[in-house]
Coordinates of N, CA, C and O and ligand atoms in Angstrom, one line a residue:
L1 N -14.2 -3.9 13.6 CA -13.3 -2.9 14.2 C -13.8 -1.5 13.9 O -13.9 -1.2 12.6
S2 N -14.0 -0.7 14.9 CA -14.4 0.7 14.6 C -13.2 1.6 14.4 O -12.0 1.1 14.8
L3 N -13.4 2.7 13.9 CA -12.2 3.7 13.7 C -11.5 3.9 15.1 O -10.3 3.9 15.1
H4 N -12.3 4.0 16.1 CA -11.7 4.3 17.4 C -10.9 3.2 17.9 O -9.9 3.4 18.7
D5 N -11.3 1.9 17.6 CA -10.5 0.8 18.1 C -9.3 0.6 17.2 O -8.3 0.3 17.7
A6 N -9.5 0.7 15.9 CA -8.5 0.4 14.9 C -7.4 1.4 14.9 O -6.2 1.0 14.9
L7 N -7.7 2.6 14.8 CA -6.6 3.6 14.7 C -5.5 3.5 15.7 O -4.3 3.5 15.3
P8 N -5.8 3.5 17.0 CA -4.8 3.4 18.0 C -3.9 2.1 17.8 O -2.7 2.2 17.9
I9 N -4.6 1.0 17.4 CA -3.8 -0.3 17.2 C -2.8 -0.1 16.1 O -1.6 -0.3 16.3
Y10 N -3.3 0.3 15.0 CA -2.5 0.4 13.8 C -1.4 1.6 13.9 O -0.4 1.5 13.3
F11 N -1.8 2.6 14.7 CA -0.9 3.7 14.9 C 0.3 3.3 15.8 O 1.5 3.6 15.5
K12 N 0.0 2.7 16.9 CA 1.0 2.3 17.9 C 1.8 1.2 17.4 O 3.0 1.0 17.8
N13 N 1.1 0.3 16.7 CA 1.8 -1.0 16.4 C 1.6 -1.3 14.9 O 1.0 -2.3 14.5
P14 N 2.1 -0.3 14.1 CA 1.8 -0.5 12.6 C 2.5 -1.8 12.1 O 3.6 -2.1 12.5
R15 N 1.9 -2.5 11.2 CA 2.5 -3.7 10.7 C 3.1 -3.5 9.3 O 2.6 -2.5 8.6
N16 N 4.1 -4.2 8.9 CA 4.7 -4.1 7.6 C 5.4 -2.8 7.3 O 5.3 -2.3 6.3
V17 N 5.9 -2.2 8.4 CA 6.7 -1.0 8.2 C 8.1 -1.4 7.8 O 8.7 -2.3 8.3
G18 N 8.7 -0.6 6.8 CA 10.1 -0.9 6.4 C 10.2 -0.8 4.9 O 9.4 -0.3 4.2
E19 N 11.4 -1.4 4.4 CA 11.7 -1.4 3.0 C 11.9 -2.9 2.6 O 12.3 -3.6 3.4
I20 N 11.7 -3.2 1.3 CA 12.1 -4.4 0.7 C 13.2 -4.1 -0.3 O 12.9 -3.5 -1.3
P21 N 14.5 -4.4 0.1 CA 15.6 -3.9 -0.8 C 15.5 -4.5 -2.2 O 15.9 -3.8 -3.1
D22 N 15.1 -5.7 -2.3 CA 15.0 -6.3 -3.6 C 13.5 -6.4 -4.2 O 13.1 -7.4 -4.7
A23 N 12.8 -5.4 -3.9 CA 11.4 -5.3 -4.2 C 11.2 -5.5 -5.7 O 12.0 -5.1 -6.5
D24 N 10.0 -6.1 -6.1 CA 9.7 -6.3 -7.5 C 9.0 -5.1 -8.0 O 9.0 -4.9 -9.3
G25 N 8.4 -4.3 -7.1 CA 7.8 -3.1 -7.6 C 7.8 -2.1 -6.4 O 7.7 -2.4 -5.3
V26 N 7.9 -0.7 -6.8 CA 8.0 0.3 -5.8 C 7.1 1.4 -6.2 O 7.2 1.8 -7.4
G27 N 6.3 1.9 -5.4 CA 5.4 3.1 -5.7 C 5.5 4.2 -4.7 O 5.4 3.9 -3.5
T28 N 5.7 5.3 -5.1 CA 5.8 6.5 -4.2 C 4.8 7.5 -4.7 O 4.8 7.8 -5.8
V29 N 4.1 8.0 -3.7 CA 3.2 9.1 -4.1 C 3.3 10.2 -3.0 O 3.6 9.9 -1.8
G30 N 3.0 11.4 -3.4 CA 3.0 12.6 -2.5 C 1.6 13.0 -2.3 O 0.7 12.8 -3.1
N31 N 1.4 13.5 -1.0 CA 0.0 14.0 -0.7 C 0.0 15.5 -1.0 O 0.6 16.3 -0.5
P32 N -0.8 15.8 -2.0 CA -0.9 17.2 -2.5 C -1.4 18.2 -1.4 O -1.1 19.3 -1.4
V33 N -2.1 17.6 -0.4 CA -2.7 18.4 0.5 C -1.7 18.9 1.6 O -1.6 20.0 2.0
C34 N -0.8 17.9 2.1 CA 0.0 18.2 3.1 C 1.6 18.1 2.8 O 2.4 18.4 3.5
G35 N 1.8 17.5 1.6 CA 3.2 17.3 1.1 C 3.8 16.1 1.7 O 5.0 15.8 1.5
D36 N 3.1 15.3 2.5 CA 3.7 14.1 3.0 C 3.9 13.0 1.9 O 3.2 13.1 0.9
L37 N 4.8 12.1 2.1 CA 5.2 11.1 1.1 C 4.9 9.6 1.7 O 5.1 9.4 2.8
M38 N 4.6 8.8 0.7 CA 4.4 7.4 1.0 C 5.0 6.5 0.0 O 4.9 6.7 -1.2
T39 N 5.8 5.5 0.4 CA 6.3 4.6 -0.5 C 5.9 3.2 -0.2 O 6.0 2.8 1.1
I40 N 5.5 2.4 -1.1 CA 5.1 1.0 -0.9 C 6.0 0.1 -1.7 O 6.3 0.4 -2.9
Y41 N 6.5 -1.0 -1.1 CA 7.4 -2.0 -1.8 C 6.6 -3.3 -1.8 O 6.0 -3.7 -0.9
I42 N 6.7 -3.9 -3.0 CA 5.9 -5.2 -3.1 C 6.9 -6.3 -3.7 O 7.8 -6.1 -4.5
K43 N 6.6 -7.6 -3.2 CA 7.3 -8.7 -3.8 C 6.1 -9.5 -4.5 O 5.1 -9.7 -3.9
V44 N 6.4 -10.0 -5.6 CA 5.3 -10.7 -6.4 C 5.8 -12.1 -6.7 O 7.0 -12.3 -7.2
K45 N 5.0 -13.1 -6.6 CA 5.3 -14.4 -7.0 C 4.0 -15.0 -7.6 O 3.0 -15.0 -6.9
D46 N 4.1 -15.7 -8.8 CA 2.9 -16.2 -9.4 C 1.7 -15.3 -9.4 O 0.6 -15.7 -9.0
N47 N 2.0 -14.1 -9.8 CA 0.9 -13.1 -9.8 C 0.2 -12.7 -8.5 O -0.8 -12.0 -8.4
R48 N 0.9 -13.1 -7.3 CA 0.4 -12.8 -6.1 C 1.4 -11.9 -5.2 O 2.6 -12.1 -5.4
L49 N 0.8 -11.1 -4.4 CA 1.6 -10.2 -3.5 C 2.1 -11.1 -2.4 O 1.3 -11.4 -1.5
T50 N 3.4 -11.5 -2.4 CA 3.9 -12.3 -1.3 C 4.4 -11.5 -0.1 O 4.4 -12.0 1.0
D51 N 4.8 -10.3 -0.4 CA 5.3 -9.4 0.7 C 5.0 -7.9 0.3 O 5.0 -7.6 -0.9
I52 N 4.8 -7.1 1.3 CA 4.4 -5.8 1.1 C 4.9 -5.0 2.3 O 4.6 -5.4 3.4
K53 N 5.6 -3.9 2.1 CA 6.1 -3.0 3.2 C 5.9 -1.6 2.8 O 5.8 -1.3 1.7
F54 N 5.8 -0.7 3.8 CA 5.7 0.7 3.5 C 6.5 1.6 4.4 O 6.9 1.2 5.5
K55 N 6.8 2.7 3.8 CA 7.5 3.7 4.5 C 6.8 5.1 4.3 O 6.4 5.4 3.2
T56 N 6.6 5.8 5.3 CA 5.9 7.1 5.1 C 6.5 8.2 5.9 O 6.9 8.0 7.1
F57 N 6.5 9.4 5.4 CA 6.6 10.6 6.2 C 5.3 11.2 6.3 O 5.0 12.2 5.6
G58 N 4.4 10.6 7.0 CA 3.0 11.0 7.0 C 2.5 11.0 8.4 O 3.2 10.7 9.4
C59 N 1.2 11.4 8.6 CA 0.7 11.5 9.9 C 0.2 10.2 10.4 O 0.3 9.2 9.7
G60 N -0.4 10.2 11.5 CA -0.9 8.9 12.1 C -2.0 8.3 11.3 O -1.9 7.0 11.2
S61 N -2.9 9.0 10.7 CA -3.9 8.4 9.9 C -3.2 7.7 8.6 O -3.7 6.6 8.2
A62 N -2.2 8.3 8.0 CA -1.5 7.7 6.9 C -0.8 6.5 7.4 O -0.9 5.5 6.6
I63 N -0.2 6.4 8.5 CA 0.4 5.2 9.0 C -0.6 4.1 9.2 O -0.5 3.0 8.8
A64 N -1.7 4.5 9.9 CA -2.7 3.5 10.2 C -3.3 2.9 8.9 O -3.5 1.7 8.8
T65 N -3.6 3.8 8.0 CA -4.2 3.2 6.8 C -3.3 2.4 6.0 O -3.6 1.4 5.3
S66 N -2.0 2.8 5.9 CA -1.0 2.0 5.1 C -0.9 0.6 5.8 O -0.8 -0.3 5.1
S67 N -0.8 0.6 7.1 CA -0.7 -0.6 7.8 C -1.8 -1.5 7.4 O -1.7 -2.7 7.2
M68 N -3.0 -0.9 7.4 CA -4.2 -1.6 7.1 C -4.2 -2.1 5.7 O -4.5 -3.4 5.4
I69 N -3.8 -1.3 4.7 CA -3.8 -1.7 3.3 C -2.8 -2.9 3.1 O -3.1 -3.8 2.3
T70 N -1.7 -2.8 3.7 CA -0.7 -3.9 3.5 C -1.3 -5.2 4.0 O -1.0 -6.3 3.4
E71 N -2.1 -5.2 5.1 CA -2.6 -6.4 5.5 C -3.8 -6.8 4.6 O -3.9 -8.1 4.3
L72 N -4.5 -5.9 4.1 CA -5.6 -6.3 3.1 C -5.0 -6.9 1.8 O -5.5 -7.8 1.2
A73 N -3.9 -6.3 1.4 CA -3.3 -6.7 0.0 C -2.5 -7.9 0.1 O -2.3 -8.7 -0.9
K74 N -1.8 -8.3 1.2 CA -0.9 -9.5 1.3 C -1.6 -10.7 0.9 O -2.7 -11.1 1.4
G75 N -1.0 -11.5 0.0 CA -1.6 -12.7 -0.4 C -2.6 -12.6 -1.6 O -3.0 -13.6 -2.2
K76 N -3.0 -11.4 -1.9 CA -4.0 -11.2 -3.0 C -3.3 -11.2 -4.4 O -2.1 -11.0 -4.5
T77 N -4.0 -11.5 -5.4 CA -3.5 -11.5 -6.8 C -3.4 -9.9 -7.1 O -4.0 -9.1 -6.4
L78 N -2.6 -9.6 -8.1 CA -2.4 -8.3 -8.5 C -3.7 -7.6 -8.9 O -4.0 -6.4 -8.5
E79 N -4.6 -8.4 -9.6 CA -5.9 -7.8 -10.0 C -6.7 -7.5 -8.7 O -7.4 -6.5 -8.7
E80 N -6.7 -8.4 -7.8 CA -7.5 -8.1 -6.5 C -7.0 -6.9 -5.8 O -7.7 -6.1 -5.3
A81 N -5.6 -6.9 -5.7 CA -5.0 -5.8 -5.1 C -5.3 -4.4 -5.7 O -5.5 -3.4 -5.0
L82 N -5.4 -4.5 -7.0 CA -5.7 -3.2 -7.8 C -7.1 -2.8 -7.5 O -7.5 -1.6 -7.6
K83 N -8.0 -3.8 -7.0 CA -9.4 -3.4 -6.7 C -9.5 -2.8 -5.4 O -10.7 -2.3 -5.0
I84 N -8.5 -2.8 -4.6 CA -8.6 -2.2 -3.2 C -8.6 -0.7 -3.4 O -7.6 -0.1 -4.0
T85 N -9.7 -0.1 -3.1 CA -9.8 1.3 -3.5 C -9.5 2.2 -2.3 O -9.5 1.7 -1.1
R86 N -9.5 3.5 -2.5 CA -9.4 4.4 -1.4 C -10.5 4.2 -0.4 O -10.3 4.3 0.8
A87 N -11.7 4.0 -0.9 CA -12.9 3.9 0.0 C -12.8 2.7 0.8 O -13.2 2.7 2.0
N88 N -12.3 1.6 0.3 CA -12.2 0.3 1.0 C -11.4 0.5 2.3 O -11.6 0.0 3.4
V89 N -10.3 1.2 2.0 CA -9.3 1.4 3.2 C -10.0 2.2 4.4 O -9.9 1.7 5.5
A90 N -10.6 3.3 4.0 CA -11.3 4.0 5.0 C -12.5 3.3 5.6 O -12.6 3.3 6.8
D91 N -13.2 2.5 4.8 CA -14.3 1.7 5.3 C -13.8 0.6 6.3 O -14.4 0.4 7.3
S92 N -12.6 0.0 6.0 CA -12.2 -1.1 6.8 C -11.7 -0.5 8.2 O -11.6 -1.3 9.1
L93 N -11.5 0.8 8.2 CA -11.1 1.4 9.5 C -12.4 2.0 10.1 O -12.3 2.7 11.1
G94 N -13.5 1.6 9.6 CA -14.7 2.1 10.2 C -15.1 3.6 9.8 O -15.8 4.3 10.4
G95 N -14.5 4.0 8.6 CA -14.7 5.4 8.2 C -13.7 6.3 8.8 O -13.3 6.1 9.9
L96 N -13.3 7.3 8.0 CA -12.4 8.3 8.5 C -13.0 9.6 8.5 O -13.8 9.9 7.6
P97 N -12.6 10.5 9.4 CA -13.2 11.9 9.3 C -12.8 12.5 8.0 O -11.7 12.2 7.5
P98 N -13.7 13.3 7.4 CA -13.4 13.9 6.1 C -12.0 14.5 5.9 O -11.3 14.4 5.0
V99 N -11.6 15.2 7.0 CA -10.3 15.9 6.9 C -9.1 15.0 6.8 O -8.1 15.4 6.3
K100 N -9.4 13.7 7.2 CA -8.3 12.7 7.1 C -8.4 11.8 5.9 O -7.5 11.0 5.7
M101 N -9.4 12.0 5.0 CA -9.5 11.2 3.8 C -8.3 11.2 2.9 O -7.8 10.2 2.4
H102 N -7.8 12.4 2.8 CA -6.6 12.6 1.9 C -5.4 11.8 2.4 O -4.5 11.3 1.6
C103 N -5.3 11.5 3.7 CA -4.2 10.8 4.3 C -4.4 9.2 3.9 O -3.4 8.7 3.5
S104 N -5.6 8.8 4.0 CA -5.8 7.4 3.6 C -5.7 7.1 2.1 O -5.4 6.0 1.8
N105 N -5.9 8.1 1.4 CA -5.7 7.9 -0.1 C -4.3 7.6 -0.6 O -4.1 6.9 -1.5
L106 N -3.3 8.1 0.2 CA -1.9 7.8 0.0 C -1.7 6.3 -0.2 O -0.9 5.9 -1.1
A107 N -2.2 5.5 0.8 CA -1.8 4.1 0.8 C -2.3 3.4 -0.5 O -1.6 2.7 -1.1
A108 N -3.6 3.7 -0.9 CA -4.2 3.0 -2.0 C -3.5 3.4 -3.3 O -3.1 2.6 -4.2
D109 N -3.2 4.7 -3.4 CA -2.4 5.2 -4.6 C -1.0 4.7 -4.6 O -0.6 4.3 -5.7
A110 N -0.3 4.6 -3.6 CA 1.0 4.1 -3.5 C 1.0 2.6 -3.9 O 1.9 2.1 -4.6
L111 N 0.0 1.8 -3.4 CA -0.1 0.4 -3.7 C -0.3 0.2 -5.3 O 0.4 -0.6 -5.9
H112 N -1.2 1.0 -5.8 CA -1.4 0.9 -7.2 C -0.2 1.3 -8.0 O 0.1 0.7 -9.0
A113 N 0.5 2.3 -7.6 CA 1.7 2.7 -8.3 C 2.8 1.6 -8.3 O 3.5 1.5 -9.3
A114 N 2.9 0.9 -7.1 CA 3.9 -0.1 -7.0 C 3.5 -1.2 -8.0 O 4.4 -1.9 -8.6
I115 N 2.2 -1.6 -8.1 CA 1.8 -2.7 -9.0 C 2.1 -2.2 -10.5 O 2.6 -3.0 -11.2
E116 N 1.8 -1.0 -10.8 CA 2.1 -0.4 -12.1 C 3.6 -0.6 -12.4 O 4.0 -0.9 -13.5
D117 N 4.5 -0.3 -11.4 CA 5.9 -0.3 -11.6 C 6.3 -1.7 -11.8 O 7.1 -2.1 -12.7
Y118 N 5.7 -2.7 -11.1 CA 6.0 -4.1 -11.3 C 5.6 -4.5 -12.7 O 6.4 -5.1 -13.4
N119 N 4.4 -4.1 -13.1 CA 4.0 -4.5 -14.5 C 4.9 -4.0 -15.6 O 5.2 -4.6 -16.6
K120 N 5.4 -2.7 -15.4 CA 6.3 -2.1 -16.3 C 7.6 -2.9 -16.4 O 8.1 -3.2 -17.5
K121 N 8.0 -3.2 -15.2 CA 9.3 -4.0 -15.1 C 9.2 -5.4 -15.9 O 10.1 -5.8 -16.5
Q122 N 8.0 -6.0 -15.7 CA 7.8 -7.3 -16.3 C 7.8 -7.1 -17.9 O 8.4 -7.9 -18.5
K123 N 7.2 -6.1 -18.3 CA 7.2 -5.8 -19.8 C 8.6 -5.6 -20.3 O 9.0 -6.1 -21.4
C124 N 9.4 -4.9 -19.5 CA 10.9 -4.8 -20.0 C 11.5 -6.1 -20.0 O 12.2 -6.3 -21.0
K125 N 11.3 -6.9 -19.0 CA 11.9 -8.3 -19.1 C 11.5 -9.1 -20.3 O 12.3 -9.7 -20.9
E126 N 10.2 -9.0 -20.5 CA 9.7 -9.7 -21.7 C 10.3 -9.3 -22.9 O 10.7 -10.0 -23.9
G127 N 10.5 -7.9 -23.1 CA 11.0 -7.3 -24.2 C 12.5 -7.8 -24.4 O 12.9 -8.0 -25.6
K128 N 13.2 -7.8 -23.4 CA 14.6 -8.3 -23.4 C 14.8 -9.6 -23.9 O 15.8 -10.0 -24.5
K129 N 13.8 -10.5 -23.5 CA 13.9 -11.9 -24.0 C 13.7 -12.1 -25.5 O 14.3 -13.0 -26.1
E130 N 12.9 -11.2 -26.1 CA 12.6 -11.3 -27.5 C 13.8 -11.1 -28.4 O 14.7 -10.3 -28.1
Ligands
FES201 FE1 -0.2 14.3 5.7 FE2 -2.0 12.9 6.8 S1 -1.6 15.0 7.2 S2 -0.7 12.3 5.3

């Protein structure tokens, strides 16, 4: 899928948009360049991402890349999902114009933040058991 094919599809019909009210992890990041915000919600079972949704006050590129990253990450283990980098996202969309790179970074950063949040919560739970 090239950028020109993929962007309109993901922009017009973004997948996995919304919130997960009982999410196991939530990550929000702001885009320092434009001030836009991105939140990613994850559900985790047996160390795998069983569900993932995003909400953004961002531009079309941010929406398209988040939609793409949620599809890439679903079903993956947490370790695999952490390996999805900013560059993978842009690559899987066939490359993004440099001015739009900062928009695609939001999705990878928010996903990583959501996984960190999940890991932190797990540690708290373990701590309470002891
Ligand atoms: Fe703000 Fe793209 S211009 S996320």
